[in-house]
Coordinates of C-alpha atoms and ligand atoms in Angstrom, one line a residue:
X549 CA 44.1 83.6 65.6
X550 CA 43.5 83.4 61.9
X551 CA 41.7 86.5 60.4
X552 CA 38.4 86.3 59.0
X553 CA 37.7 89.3 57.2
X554 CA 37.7 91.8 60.5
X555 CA 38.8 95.3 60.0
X556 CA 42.5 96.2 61.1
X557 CA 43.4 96.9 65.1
X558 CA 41.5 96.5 68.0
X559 CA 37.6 96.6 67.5
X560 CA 36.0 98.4 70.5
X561 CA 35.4 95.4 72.2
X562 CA 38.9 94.0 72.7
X563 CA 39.8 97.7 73.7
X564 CA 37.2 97.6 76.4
X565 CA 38.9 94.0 77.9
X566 CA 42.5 95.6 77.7
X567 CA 41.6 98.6 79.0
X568 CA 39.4 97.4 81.9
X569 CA 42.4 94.8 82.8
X570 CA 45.2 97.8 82.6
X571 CA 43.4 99.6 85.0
X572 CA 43.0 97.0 87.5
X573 CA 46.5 96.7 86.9
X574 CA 47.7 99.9 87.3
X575 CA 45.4 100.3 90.7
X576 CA 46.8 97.0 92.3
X577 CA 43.9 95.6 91.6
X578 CA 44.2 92.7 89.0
X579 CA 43.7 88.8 90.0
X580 CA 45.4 85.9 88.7
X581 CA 44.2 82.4 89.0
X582 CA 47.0 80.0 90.8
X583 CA 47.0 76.5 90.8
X584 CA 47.5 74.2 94.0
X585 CA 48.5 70.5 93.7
X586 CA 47.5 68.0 95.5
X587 CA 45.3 67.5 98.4
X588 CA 44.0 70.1 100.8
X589 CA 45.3 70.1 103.8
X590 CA 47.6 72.6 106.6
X591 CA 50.3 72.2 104.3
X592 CA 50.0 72.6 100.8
X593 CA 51.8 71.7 97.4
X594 CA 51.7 75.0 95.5
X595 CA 53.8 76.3 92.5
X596 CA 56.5 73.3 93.1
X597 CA 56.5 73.7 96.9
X598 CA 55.5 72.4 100.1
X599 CA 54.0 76.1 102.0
X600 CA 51.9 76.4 105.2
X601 CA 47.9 77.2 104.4
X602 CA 46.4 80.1 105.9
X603 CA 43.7 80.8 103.7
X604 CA 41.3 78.2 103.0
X605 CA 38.1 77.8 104.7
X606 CA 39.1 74.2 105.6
X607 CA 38.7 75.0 109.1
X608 CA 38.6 71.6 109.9
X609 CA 40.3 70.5 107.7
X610 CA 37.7 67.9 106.6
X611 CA 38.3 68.4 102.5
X612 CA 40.5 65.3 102.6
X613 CA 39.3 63.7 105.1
X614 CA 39.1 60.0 104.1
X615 CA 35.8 59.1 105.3
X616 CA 34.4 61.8 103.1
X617 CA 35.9 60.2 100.2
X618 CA 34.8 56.9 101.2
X619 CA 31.0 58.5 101.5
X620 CA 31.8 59.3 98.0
X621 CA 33.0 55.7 96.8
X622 CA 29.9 54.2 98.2
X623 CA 27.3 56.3 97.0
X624 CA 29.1 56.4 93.3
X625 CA 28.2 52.5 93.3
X626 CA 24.9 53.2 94.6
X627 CA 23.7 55.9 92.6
X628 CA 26.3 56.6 90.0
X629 CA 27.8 60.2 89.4
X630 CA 25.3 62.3 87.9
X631 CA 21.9 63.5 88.6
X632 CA 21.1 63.3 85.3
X633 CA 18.2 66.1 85.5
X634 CA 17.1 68.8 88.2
X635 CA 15.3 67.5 91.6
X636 CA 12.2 68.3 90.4
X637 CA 12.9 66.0 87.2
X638 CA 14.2 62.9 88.0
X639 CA 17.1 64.0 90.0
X640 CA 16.3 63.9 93.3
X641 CA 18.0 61.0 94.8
X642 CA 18.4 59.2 98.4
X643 CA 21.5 60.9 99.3
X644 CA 19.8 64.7 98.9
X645 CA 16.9 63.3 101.0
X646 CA 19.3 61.9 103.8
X647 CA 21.1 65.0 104.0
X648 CA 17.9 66.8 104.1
X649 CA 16.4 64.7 106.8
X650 CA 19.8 65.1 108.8
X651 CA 20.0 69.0 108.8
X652 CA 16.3 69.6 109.5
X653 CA 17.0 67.4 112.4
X654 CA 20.1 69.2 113.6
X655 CA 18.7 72.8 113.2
X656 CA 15.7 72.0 114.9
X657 CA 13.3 73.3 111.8
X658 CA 10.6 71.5 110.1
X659 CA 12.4 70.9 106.6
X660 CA 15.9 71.7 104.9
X661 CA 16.3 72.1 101.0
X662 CA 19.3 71.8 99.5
X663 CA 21.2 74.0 96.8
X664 CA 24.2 73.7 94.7
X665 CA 26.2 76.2 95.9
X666 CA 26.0 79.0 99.0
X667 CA 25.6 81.9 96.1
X668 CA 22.9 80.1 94.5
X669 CA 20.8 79.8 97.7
X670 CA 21.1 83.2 98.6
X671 CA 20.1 84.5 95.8
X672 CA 17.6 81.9 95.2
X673 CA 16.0 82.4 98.9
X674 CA 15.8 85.8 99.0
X675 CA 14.6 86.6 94.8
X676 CA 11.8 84.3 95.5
X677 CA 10.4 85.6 99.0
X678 CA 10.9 89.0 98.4
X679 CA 9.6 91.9 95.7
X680 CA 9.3 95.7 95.4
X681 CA 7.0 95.8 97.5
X682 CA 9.5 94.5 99.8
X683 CA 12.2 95.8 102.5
X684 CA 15.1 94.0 103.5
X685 CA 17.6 95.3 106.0
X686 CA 20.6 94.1 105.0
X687 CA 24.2 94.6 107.0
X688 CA 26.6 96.5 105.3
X689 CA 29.4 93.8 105.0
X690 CA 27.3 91.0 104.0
X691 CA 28.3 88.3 101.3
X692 CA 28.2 89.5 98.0
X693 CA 25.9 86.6 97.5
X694 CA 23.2 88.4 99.7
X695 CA 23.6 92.0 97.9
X696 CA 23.1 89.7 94.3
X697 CA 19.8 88.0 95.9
X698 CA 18.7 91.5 97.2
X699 CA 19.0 92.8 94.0
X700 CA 17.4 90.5 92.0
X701 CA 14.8 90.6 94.0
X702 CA 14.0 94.4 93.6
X703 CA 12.9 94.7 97.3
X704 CA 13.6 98.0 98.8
X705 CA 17.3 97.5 100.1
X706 CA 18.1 99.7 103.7
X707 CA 21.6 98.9 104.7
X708 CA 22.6 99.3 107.9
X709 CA 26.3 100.0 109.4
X710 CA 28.2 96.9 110.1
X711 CA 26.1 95.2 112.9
X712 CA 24.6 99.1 114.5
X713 CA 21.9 97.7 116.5
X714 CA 20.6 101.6 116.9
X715 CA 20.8 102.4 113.4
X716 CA 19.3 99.0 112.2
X717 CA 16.4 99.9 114.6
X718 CA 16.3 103.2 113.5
X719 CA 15.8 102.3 110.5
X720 CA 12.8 99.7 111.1
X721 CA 11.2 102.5 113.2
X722 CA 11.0 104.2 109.9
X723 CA 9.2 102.0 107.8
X724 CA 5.8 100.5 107.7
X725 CA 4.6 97.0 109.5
X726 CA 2.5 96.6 107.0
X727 CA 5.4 95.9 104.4
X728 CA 7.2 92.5 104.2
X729 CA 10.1 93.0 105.9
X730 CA 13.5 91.1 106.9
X731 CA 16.8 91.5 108.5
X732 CA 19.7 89.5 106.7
X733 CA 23.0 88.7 107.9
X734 CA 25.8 87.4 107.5
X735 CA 26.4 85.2 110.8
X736 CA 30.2 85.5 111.1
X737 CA 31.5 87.9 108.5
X738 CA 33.6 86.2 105.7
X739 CA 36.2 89.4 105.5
X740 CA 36.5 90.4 109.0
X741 CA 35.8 87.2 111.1
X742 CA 33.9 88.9 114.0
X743 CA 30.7 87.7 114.4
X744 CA 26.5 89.6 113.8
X745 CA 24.5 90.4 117.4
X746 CA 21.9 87.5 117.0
X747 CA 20.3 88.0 120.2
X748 CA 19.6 91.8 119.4
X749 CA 18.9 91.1 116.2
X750 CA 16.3 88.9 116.6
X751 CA 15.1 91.2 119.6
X752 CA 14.6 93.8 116.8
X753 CA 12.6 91.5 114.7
X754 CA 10.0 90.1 117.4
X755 CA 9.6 94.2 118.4
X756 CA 9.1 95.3 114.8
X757 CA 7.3 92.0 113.6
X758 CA 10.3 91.7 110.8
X759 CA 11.5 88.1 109.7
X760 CA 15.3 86.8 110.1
X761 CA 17.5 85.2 107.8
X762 CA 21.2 84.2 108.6
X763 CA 23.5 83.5 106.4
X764 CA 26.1 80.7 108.5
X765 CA 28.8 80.2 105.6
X766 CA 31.7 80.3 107.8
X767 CA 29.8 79.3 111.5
X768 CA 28.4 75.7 110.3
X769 CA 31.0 73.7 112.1
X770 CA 32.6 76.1 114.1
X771 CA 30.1 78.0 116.2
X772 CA 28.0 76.8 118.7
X773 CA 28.4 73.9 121.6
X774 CA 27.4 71.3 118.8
X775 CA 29.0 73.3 115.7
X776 CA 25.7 74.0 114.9
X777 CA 26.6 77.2 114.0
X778 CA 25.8 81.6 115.4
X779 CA 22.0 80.6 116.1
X780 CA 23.0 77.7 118.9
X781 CA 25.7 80.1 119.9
X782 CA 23.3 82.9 120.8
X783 CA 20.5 80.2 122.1
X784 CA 18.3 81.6 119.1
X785 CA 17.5 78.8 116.7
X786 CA 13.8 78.9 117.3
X787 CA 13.6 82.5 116.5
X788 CA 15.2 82.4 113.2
X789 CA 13.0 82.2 110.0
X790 CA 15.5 81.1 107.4
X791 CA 18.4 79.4 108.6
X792 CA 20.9 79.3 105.5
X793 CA 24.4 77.5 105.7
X794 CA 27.3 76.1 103.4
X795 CA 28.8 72.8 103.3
X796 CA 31.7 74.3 101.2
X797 CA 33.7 75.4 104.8
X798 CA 34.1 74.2 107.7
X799 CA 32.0 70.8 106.3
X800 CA 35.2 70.4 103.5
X801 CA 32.7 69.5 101.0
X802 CA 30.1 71.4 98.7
X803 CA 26.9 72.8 98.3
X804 CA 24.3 75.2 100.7
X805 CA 21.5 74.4 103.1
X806 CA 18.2 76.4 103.8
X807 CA 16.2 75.0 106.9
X808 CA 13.0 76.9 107.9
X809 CA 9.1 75.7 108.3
X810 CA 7.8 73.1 105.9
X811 CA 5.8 76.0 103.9
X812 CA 9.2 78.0 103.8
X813 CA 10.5 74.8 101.9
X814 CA 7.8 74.2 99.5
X815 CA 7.6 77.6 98.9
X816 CA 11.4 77.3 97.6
X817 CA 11.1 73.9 95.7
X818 CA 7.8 75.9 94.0
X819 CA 9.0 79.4 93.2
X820 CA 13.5 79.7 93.9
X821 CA 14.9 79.6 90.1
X822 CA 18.5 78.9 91.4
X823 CA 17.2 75.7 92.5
X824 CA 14.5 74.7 89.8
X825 CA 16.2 75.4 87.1
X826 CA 19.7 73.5 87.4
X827 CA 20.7 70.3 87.6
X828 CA 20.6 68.3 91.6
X829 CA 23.9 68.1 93.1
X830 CA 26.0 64.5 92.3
X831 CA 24.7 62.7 95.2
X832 CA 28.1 61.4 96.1
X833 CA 28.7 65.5 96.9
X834 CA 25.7 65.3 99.2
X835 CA 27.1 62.0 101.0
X836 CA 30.5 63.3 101.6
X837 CA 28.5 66.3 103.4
X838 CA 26.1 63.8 105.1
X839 CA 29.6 62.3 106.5
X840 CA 31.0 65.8 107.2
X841 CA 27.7 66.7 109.7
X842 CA 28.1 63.4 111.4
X843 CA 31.8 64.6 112.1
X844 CA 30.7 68.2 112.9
X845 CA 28.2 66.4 115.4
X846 CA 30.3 63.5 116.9
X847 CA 33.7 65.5 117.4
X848 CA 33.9 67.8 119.4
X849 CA 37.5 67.4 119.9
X850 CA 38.3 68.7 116.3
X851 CA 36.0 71.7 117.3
X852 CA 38.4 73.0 120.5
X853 CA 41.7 72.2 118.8
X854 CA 40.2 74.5 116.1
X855 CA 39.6 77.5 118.7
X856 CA 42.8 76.8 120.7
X857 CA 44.9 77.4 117.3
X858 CA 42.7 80.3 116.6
X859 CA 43.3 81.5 119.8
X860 CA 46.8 80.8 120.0
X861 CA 47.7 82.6 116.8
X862 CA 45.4 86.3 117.2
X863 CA 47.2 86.0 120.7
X864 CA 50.5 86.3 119.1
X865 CA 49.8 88.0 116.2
X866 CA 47.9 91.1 118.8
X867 CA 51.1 90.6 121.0
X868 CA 53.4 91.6 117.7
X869 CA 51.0 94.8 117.4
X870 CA 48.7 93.8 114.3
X871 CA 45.3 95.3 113.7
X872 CA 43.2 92.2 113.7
X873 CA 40.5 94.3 113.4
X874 CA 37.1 92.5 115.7
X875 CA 38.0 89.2 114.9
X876 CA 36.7 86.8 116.9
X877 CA 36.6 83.6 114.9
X878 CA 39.3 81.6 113.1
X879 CA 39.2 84.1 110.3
X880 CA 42.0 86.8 111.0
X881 CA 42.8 90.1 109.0
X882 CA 45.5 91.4 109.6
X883 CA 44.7 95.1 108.6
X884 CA 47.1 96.8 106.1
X885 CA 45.1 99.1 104.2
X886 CA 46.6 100.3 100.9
X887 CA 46.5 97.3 98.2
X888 CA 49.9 97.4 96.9
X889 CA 51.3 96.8 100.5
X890 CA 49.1 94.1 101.6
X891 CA 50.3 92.4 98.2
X892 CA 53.4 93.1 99.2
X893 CA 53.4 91.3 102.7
X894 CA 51.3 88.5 100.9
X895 CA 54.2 88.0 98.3
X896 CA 56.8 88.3 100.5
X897 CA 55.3 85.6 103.1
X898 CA 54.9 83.4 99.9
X899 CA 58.9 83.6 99.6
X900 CA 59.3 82.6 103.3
X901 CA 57.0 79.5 102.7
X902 CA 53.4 80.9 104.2
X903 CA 50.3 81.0 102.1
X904 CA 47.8 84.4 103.0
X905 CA 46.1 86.0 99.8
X906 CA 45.5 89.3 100.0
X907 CA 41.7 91.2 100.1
X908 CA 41.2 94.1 98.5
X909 CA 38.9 95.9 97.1
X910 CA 36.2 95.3 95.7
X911 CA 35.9 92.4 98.2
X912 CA 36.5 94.9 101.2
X913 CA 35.7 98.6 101.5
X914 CA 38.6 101.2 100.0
X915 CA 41.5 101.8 102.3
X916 CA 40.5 98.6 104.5
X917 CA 42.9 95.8 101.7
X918 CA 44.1 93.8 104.4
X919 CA 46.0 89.7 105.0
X920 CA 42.9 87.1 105.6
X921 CA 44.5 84.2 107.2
X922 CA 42.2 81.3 108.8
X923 CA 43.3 78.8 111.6
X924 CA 42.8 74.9 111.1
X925 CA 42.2 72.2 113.6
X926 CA 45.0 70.4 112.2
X927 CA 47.7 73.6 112.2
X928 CA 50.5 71.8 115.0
X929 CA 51.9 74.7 117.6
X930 CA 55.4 74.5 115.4
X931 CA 53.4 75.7 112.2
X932 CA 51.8 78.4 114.2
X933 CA 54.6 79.9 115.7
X934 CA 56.3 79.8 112.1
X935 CA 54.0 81.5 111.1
X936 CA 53.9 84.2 114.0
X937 CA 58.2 84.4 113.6
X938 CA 57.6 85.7 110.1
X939 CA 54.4 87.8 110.2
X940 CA 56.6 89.6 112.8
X941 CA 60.0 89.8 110.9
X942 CA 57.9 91.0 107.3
X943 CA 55.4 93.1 109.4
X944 CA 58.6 95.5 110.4
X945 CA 60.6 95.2 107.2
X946 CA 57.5 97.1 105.6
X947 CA 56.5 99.1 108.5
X948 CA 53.4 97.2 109.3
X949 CA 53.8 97.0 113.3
Ligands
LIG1154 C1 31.4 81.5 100.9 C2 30.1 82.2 101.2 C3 29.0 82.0 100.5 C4 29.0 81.2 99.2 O1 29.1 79.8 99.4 P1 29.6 78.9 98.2 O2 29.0 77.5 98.7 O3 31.0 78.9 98.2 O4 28.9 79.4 97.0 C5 27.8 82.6 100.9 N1 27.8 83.4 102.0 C6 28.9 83.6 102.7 C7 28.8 84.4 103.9 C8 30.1 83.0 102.4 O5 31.2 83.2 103.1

C-alpha cells in the first residue's frame, strides 16, 4: 500500500481489526473462508481432494441435480438473467409468479411471496408486522435471522428456554391479550437438529389468542408425508399464521418463501423493506426451485433414503457413545464442548478424508462447540460406515467416547 500522507503505525482503527481478530484467535474462535471445487454433491473436491460431505444442507442432494440446471437453461432464454429492477419495479417476472402460485398451493394458504434469501425474509416479516408495542416469544435457539428481525423490529422480545412449553406459557400468562403478540420458531433447529412442539405450540396460541410463525429452513423437503415440512408433520398447517421456508436446503437452490392469508401478503409486498427495496431474484433461481418442489412433491423415494441414512448413521454414531444431543433429523451434533477440541476432531477427520465443520460459539451457546454433520439421500451404506469407522477411531484418540 502506497502512503498518502498518514501518520506513522497503526491508526486506531487498524488496531481495532488486529486486535479483534487476535482475540478470536487466541479463544479458538477465528474463521477462515475455504474454497470447494466443483460440484456439490456426497463427495466433494476440496483443497485438491476428493473427501466425503457431511456438512452441507444438500440433504437431498438436489444442488446439482440436472433438471435444476435445465429449469435454469430454459428460463435464461425465456427471460434472460437479470431482473433488472425490484418486483415492485419492473422485475417481477413469470417464473416468481409460478413459484408463487405453486407454494401457496402446496402449503395450503391463500398467497406465497417470495424473498431473496431465508435472512432477508425473516427479518423482513417480522420488522414489518411487529413494533414496540409489540411481543414476540421467541425460542431461545432460533436462527440468528429471527433474533436480527426481532430486533429491528423493536417489539418487546420474551425468550423462552429451548422449546419449554411451561415456561413459554408462563410467560404468555403474563402479558396482556390486548398486545400483538406471536410465538416464533424455528421448525427443526439448524444447530441441534431436534425438532419445535408444533402441536403445543399452536395449542398455546389458540388459548392465549397469540399468532404463529415457523421458520422451516431445514424441514422444507424433509419433514412431513409430502416434504411439506414440521406443519404437515404435526397436522397443523391451518393453524399457522406465517408459514416461512428456504429453498437454499433441502430444495438445493436459493431464495425464502412466506405463505400466509392474501392480506398477510400484501401487507408484505406494501410495508417489508428486505423485499421492496432490492432487486427480484434472477428468475432462472426461482425456476430451478420451481423444479426442486416438483421433486420434493413427486419423490418420495429420495425422501426415505434420506431418513434411512439418517437413521442409519445417529444409530451408529449412539452405538460408539456420542452425545448427539436431541437430534432427530438428518442434522447430527456430535457434542464436544470446548472449541479447540471440536476443531481438533474436525481437522483430524479432514486428514482421514471426512468433511464436518465445527460450531462454536457464537453460533451455539458457550461450552456446547460441538461436530454438525448432515445425512444426504445420496450418502451409499459404504460412505456411512466410513464415516462411522473413523468418528469412532478419532473420538478415542481425543478422549471423546
Ligand atoms: C439457513 C437458515 C436461514 C437463512 O436462510 P438463507 O436462505 O440461507 O438466507 C433462516 N432460518 C433458518 C432456521 C436457517 O437454518
Amino acid at each position: 500500500m502506497h502512503d498518502r500522507g498518514r501518520p506513522a503505525g497503526l491508526t486506531m482503527f487498524e488496531q481495532f481489526l488486529k486486535n479483534t481478530l487476535a482475540e478470536l484467535e487466541q479463544n479458538g474462535l477465528r474463521r477462515f473462508l475455504r474454497e470447494t471445487q466443483g460440484p456439490q454433491g456426497p463427495m466433494i473436491h476440496f483443497e485438491g481432494r476428493e473427501i466425503l460431505n457431511l456438512c452441507s444442507n444438500n440433504y437431498l442432494g438436489l444442488a446439482n441435480d440436472s433438471r435444476l440446471g435445465q429449469a435454469v437453461l430454459d428460463s435464461i432464454k425465456e427471460e434472460g438473467y437479470g431482473a433488472a429492477a425490484s418486483r415492485l419495479i419492473c422485475g417481477n417476472m413469470p417464473s416468481h409468479r409460478r413459484l408463487e402460485e405453486r407454494m401457496a398451493k402446496l402449503k395450503g394458504t391463500q398467497k406465497c411471496l417470495l424473498f431473496s434469501t431465508g435472512y432477508m425474509a425473516n427479518i423482513g416479516i417480522i420488522s414489518s408486522l411487529f413494533g414496540k408495542d409489540d411481543l414476540i416469544f421467541s425460542d431461545r435457539l432460533n436462527h440468528a435471522s429471527i433474533i436480527d428481525g426481532i430486533r429491528l423490529s423493536g417489539a418487546e422480545l420474551k425468550r423462552y428456554k429451548h422449546k419449554d412449553m411451561d415456561h413459554l406459557e408462563q410467560l404468555l400468562r403474563s402479558t396482556s391479550e390486548l398486545q400483538k403478540r406471536c410465538i416464533i420458531t424455528d421448525s427443526i433447529f439448524s444447530m441441534d437438529g431436534d425438532i419445535a412442539p408444533l402441536d403445543k405450540i399452536v395449542e398455546l396460541a389458540k388459548n392465549y389468542s397469540c399468532l404463529v410463525m415457523i421458520d422451516e429452513a431445514h424441514a422444507f423437503g424433509v419433514m412431513g408425508e409430502t416434504g411439506k415440512g414440521c406443519a404437515e408433520h404435526f397436522g397443523v398447517e391451518g393453524s399457522i399464521d406465517i408459514q416461512m421456508g428456504t429453498f437454499s436446503k433441502a430444495a438445493g437452490s436459493f431464495g425464502a418463501y412466506c405463505c400466509g392469508s392474501a392480506d398477510l401478503i400484501d401487507f408484505l409486498i406494501n410495508k417489508s423493506r428486505s423485499f421492496i427495496y432490492t432487486t427480484g431474484l434472477p428468475p432462472s433461481v426461482a425456476a430451478a426451485s420451481l423444479k426442486a418442489v416438483e421433486i420434493i412433491e413427486r419423490e418420495t423415494l429420495l425422501r426415505n433414503k434420506l431418513w434411512d441414512n439418517t437413521n442409519y448413521m445417529r444409530a451408529g454414531l449412539r452405538l460408539a457413545g456420542f452425545d448427539t444431543m436431541k437430534s432427530a433429523t438428518p442434522i447430527i451434533p456430535l457434542l464436544v464442548k470446548d472449541p479447540n477440541l471440536a476443531v481438533e476432531f474436525s481437522s483430524k477427520l479432514f486428514k482421514e478424508g471426512i468433511f464436518v465443520s465445527a460450531v462454536r460459539p457464537p453460533t451455539v451457546p458457550v461450552n456446547t462447540s460441538r461436530l454438525r454433520l448432515t445425512v444426504m439421500a445420496n450418502h451409499s451404506k459404504t460412505e456411512i460406515d466410513f464415516a462411522l469407522n473413523r468418528f469412532q477411531k478419532i473420538g478415542h484418540e481425543l478422549g471423546i467416547i
